[in-house]
CSV table of N, CA and C in Angstrom, one decimal:
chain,number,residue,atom,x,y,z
A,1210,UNK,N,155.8,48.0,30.6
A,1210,UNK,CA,157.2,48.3,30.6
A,1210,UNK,C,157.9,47.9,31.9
A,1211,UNK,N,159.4,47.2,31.8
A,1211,UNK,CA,160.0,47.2,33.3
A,1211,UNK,C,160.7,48.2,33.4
A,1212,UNK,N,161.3,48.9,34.5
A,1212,UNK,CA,161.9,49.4,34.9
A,1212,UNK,C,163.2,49.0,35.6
A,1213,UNK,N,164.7,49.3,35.9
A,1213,UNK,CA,165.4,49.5,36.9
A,1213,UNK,C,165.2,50.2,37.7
A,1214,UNK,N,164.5,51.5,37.9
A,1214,UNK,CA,164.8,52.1,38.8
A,1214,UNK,C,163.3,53.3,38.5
A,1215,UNK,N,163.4,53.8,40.2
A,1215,UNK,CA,161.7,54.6,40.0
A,1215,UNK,C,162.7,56.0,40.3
A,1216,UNK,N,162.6,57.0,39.8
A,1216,UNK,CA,163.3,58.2,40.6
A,1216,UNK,C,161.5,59.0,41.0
A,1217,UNK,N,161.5,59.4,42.4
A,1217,UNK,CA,160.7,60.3,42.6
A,1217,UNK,C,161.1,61.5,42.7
A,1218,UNK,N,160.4,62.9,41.6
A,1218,UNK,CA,160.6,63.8,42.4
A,1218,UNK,C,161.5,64.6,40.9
A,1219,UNK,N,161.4,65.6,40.4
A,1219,UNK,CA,162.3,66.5,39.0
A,1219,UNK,C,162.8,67.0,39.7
A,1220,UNK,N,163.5,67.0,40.9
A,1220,UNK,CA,163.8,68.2,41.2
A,1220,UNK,C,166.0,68.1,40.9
A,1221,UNK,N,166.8,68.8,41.6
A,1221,UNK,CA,167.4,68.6,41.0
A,1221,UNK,C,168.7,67.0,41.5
A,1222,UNK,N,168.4,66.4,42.5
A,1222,UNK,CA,168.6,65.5,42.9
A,1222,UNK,C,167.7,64.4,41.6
A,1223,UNK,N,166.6,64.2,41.4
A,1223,UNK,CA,166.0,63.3,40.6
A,1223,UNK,C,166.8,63.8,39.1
A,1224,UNK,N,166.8,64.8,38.6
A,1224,UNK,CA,167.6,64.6,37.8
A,1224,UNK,C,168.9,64.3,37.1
A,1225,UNK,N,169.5,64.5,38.4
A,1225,UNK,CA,170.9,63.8,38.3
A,1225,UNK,C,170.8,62.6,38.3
A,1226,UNK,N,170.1,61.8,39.1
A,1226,UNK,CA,170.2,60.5,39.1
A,1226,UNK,C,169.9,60.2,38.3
A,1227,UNK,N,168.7,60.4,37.2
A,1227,UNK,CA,168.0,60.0,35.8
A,1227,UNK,C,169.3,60.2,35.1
A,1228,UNK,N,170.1,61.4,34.6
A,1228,UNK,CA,171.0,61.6,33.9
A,1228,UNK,C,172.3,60.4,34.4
A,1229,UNK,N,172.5,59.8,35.2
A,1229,UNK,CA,173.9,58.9,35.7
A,1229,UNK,C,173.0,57.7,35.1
A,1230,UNK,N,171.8,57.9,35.8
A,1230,UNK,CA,171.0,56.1,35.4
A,1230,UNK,C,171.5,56.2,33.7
A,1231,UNK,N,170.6,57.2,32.8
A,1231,UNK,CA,171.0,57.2,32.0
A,1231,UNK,C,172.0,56.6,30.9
A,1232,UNK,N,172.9,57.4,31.5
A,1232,UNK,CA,174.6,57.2,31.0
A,1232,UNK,C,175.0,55.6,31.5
A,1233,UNK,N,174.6,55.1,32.3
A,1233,UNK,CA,174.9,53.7,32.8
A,1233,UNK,C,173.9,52.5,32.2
A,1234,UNK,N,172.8,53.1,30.9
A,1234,UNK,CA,172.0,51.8,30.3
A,1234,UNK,C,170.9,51.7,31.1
A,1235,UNK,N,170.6,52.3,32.2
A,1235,UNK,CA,169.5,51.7,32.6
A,1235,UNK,C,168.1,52.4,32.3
A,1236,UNK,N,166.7,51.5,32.4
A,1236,UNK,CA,165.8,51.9,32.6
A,1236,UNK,C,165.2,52.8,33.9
A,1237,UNK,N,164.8,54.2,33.9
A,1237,UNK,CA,164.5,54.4,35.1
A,1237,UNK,C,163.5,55.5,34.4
A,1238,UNK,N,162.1,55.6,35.6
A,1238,UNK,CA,160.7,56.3,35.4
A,1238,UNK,C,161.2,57.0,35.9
A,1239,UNK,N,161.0,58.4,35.9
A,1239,UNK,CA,161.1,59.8,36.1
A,1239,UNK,C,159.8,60.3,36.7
A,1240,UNK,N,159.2,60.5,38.4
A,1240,UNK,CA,158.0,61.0,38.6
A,1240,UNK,C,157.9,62.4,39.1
A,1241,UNK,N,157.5,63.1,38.4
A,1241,UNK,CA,157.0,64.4,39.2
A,1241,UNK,C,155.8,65.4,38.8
A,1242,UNK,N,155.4,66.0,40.0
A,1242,UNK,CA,154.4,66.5,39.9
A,1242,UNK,C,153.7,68.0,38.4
A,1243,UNK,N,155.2,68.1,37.9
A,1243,UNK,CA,155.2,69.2,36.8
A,1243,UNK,C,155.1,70.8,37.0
A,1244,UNK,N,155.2,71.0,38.6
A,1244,UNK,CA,155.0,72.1,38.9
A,1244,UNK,C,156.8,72.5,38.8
A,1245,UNK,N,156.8,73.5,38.5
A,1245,UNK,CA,158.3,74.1,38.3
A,1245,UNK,C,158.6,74.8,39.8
A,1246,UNK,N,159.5,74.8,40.3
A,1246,UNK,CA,159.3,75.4,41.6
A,1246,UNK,C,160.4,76.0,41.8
A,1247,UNK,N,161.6,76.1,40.6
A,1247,UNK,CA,162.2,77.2,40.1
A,1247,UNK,C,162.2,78.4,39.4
A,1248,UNK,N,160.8,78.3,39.3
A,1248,UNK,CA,160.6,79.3,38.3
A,1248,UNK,C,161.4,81.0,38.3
A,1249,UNK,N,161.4,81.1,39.7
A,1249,UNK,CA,161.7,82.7,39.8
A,1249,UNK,C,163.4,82.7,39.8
A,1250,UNK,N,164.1,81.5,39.9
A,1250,UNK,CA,165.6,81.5,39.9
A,1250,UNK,C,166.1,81.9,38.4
A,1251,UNK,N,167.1,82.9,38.3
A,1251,UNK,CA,167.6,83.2,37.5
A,1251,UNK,C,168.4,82.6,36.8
A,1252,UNK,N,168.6,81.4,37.1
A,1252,UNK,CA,170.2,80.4,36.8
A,1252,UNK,C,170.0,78.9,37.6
A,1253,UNK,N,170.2,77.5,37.4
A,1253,UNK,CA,170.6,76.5,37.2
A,1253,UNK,C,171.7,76.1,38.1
A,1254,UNK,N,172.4,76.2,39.3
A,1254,UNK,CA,173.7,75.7,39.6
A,1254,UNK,C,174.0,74.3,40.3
A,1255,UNK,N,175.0,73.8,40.5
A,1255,UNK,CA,175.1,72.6,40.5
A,1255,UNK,C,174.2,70.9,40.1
A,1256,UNK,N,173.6,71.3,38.8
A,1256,UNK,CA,173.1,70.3,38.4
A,1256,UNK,C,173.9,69.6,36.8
A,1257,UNK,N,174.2,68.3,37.5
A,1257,UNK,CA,174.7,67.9,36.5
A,1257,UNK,C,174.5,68.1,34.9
A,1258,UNK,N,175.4,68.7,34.4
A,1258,UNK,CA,175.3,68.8,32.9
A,1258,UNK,C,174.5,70.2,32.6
A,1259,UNK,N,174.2,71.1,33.4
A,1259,UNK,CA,172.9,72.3,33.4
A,1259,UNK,C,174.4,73.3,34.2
A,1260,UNK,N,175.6,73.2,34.1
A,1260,UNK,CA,175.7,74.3,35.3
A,1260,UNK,C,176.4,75.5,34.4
A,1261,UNK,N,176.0,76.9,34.9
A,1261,UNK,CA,175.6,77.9,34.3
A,1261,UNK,C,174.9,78.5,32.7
A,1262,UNK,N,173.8,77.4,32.8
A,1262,UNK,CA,172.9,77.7,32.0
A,1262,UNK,C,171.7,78.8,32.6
A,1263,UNK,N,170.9,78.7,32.0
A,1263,UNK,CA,169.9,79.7,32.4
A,1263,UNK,C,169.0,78.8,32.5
A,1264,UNK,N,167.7,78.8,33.3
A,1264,UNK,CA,166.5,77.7,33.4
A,1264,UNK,C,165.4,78.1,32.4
């Protein structure tokens, strides 16, 4: 597969950018380690498209 673009990292900077790559057509790999490291936060804030959801 090719890619445009590598994002390192789910956190919530890598997801924004996946979400704009997204919306702009492009291919981009999404890498991270799968560990949740929000787990104990009650709430989601300033991430694109997630803001005042719950996690």
């Amino acid at each position: 597969m090719k890619f445009d673009v590598l994002i390192v990292g789910g956190g919530p900077a890598g997801l924004s950018a996946a979400l704009i790559l997204g919306r702009c057509h492009r291919e981009a790999l999404l890498c991270d380690e799968g560990h949740q490291r929000n787990l104990s936060s009650h709430a989601i804030h300033g991430l694109l498209g997630r803001e005042g959801r719950h996690s």
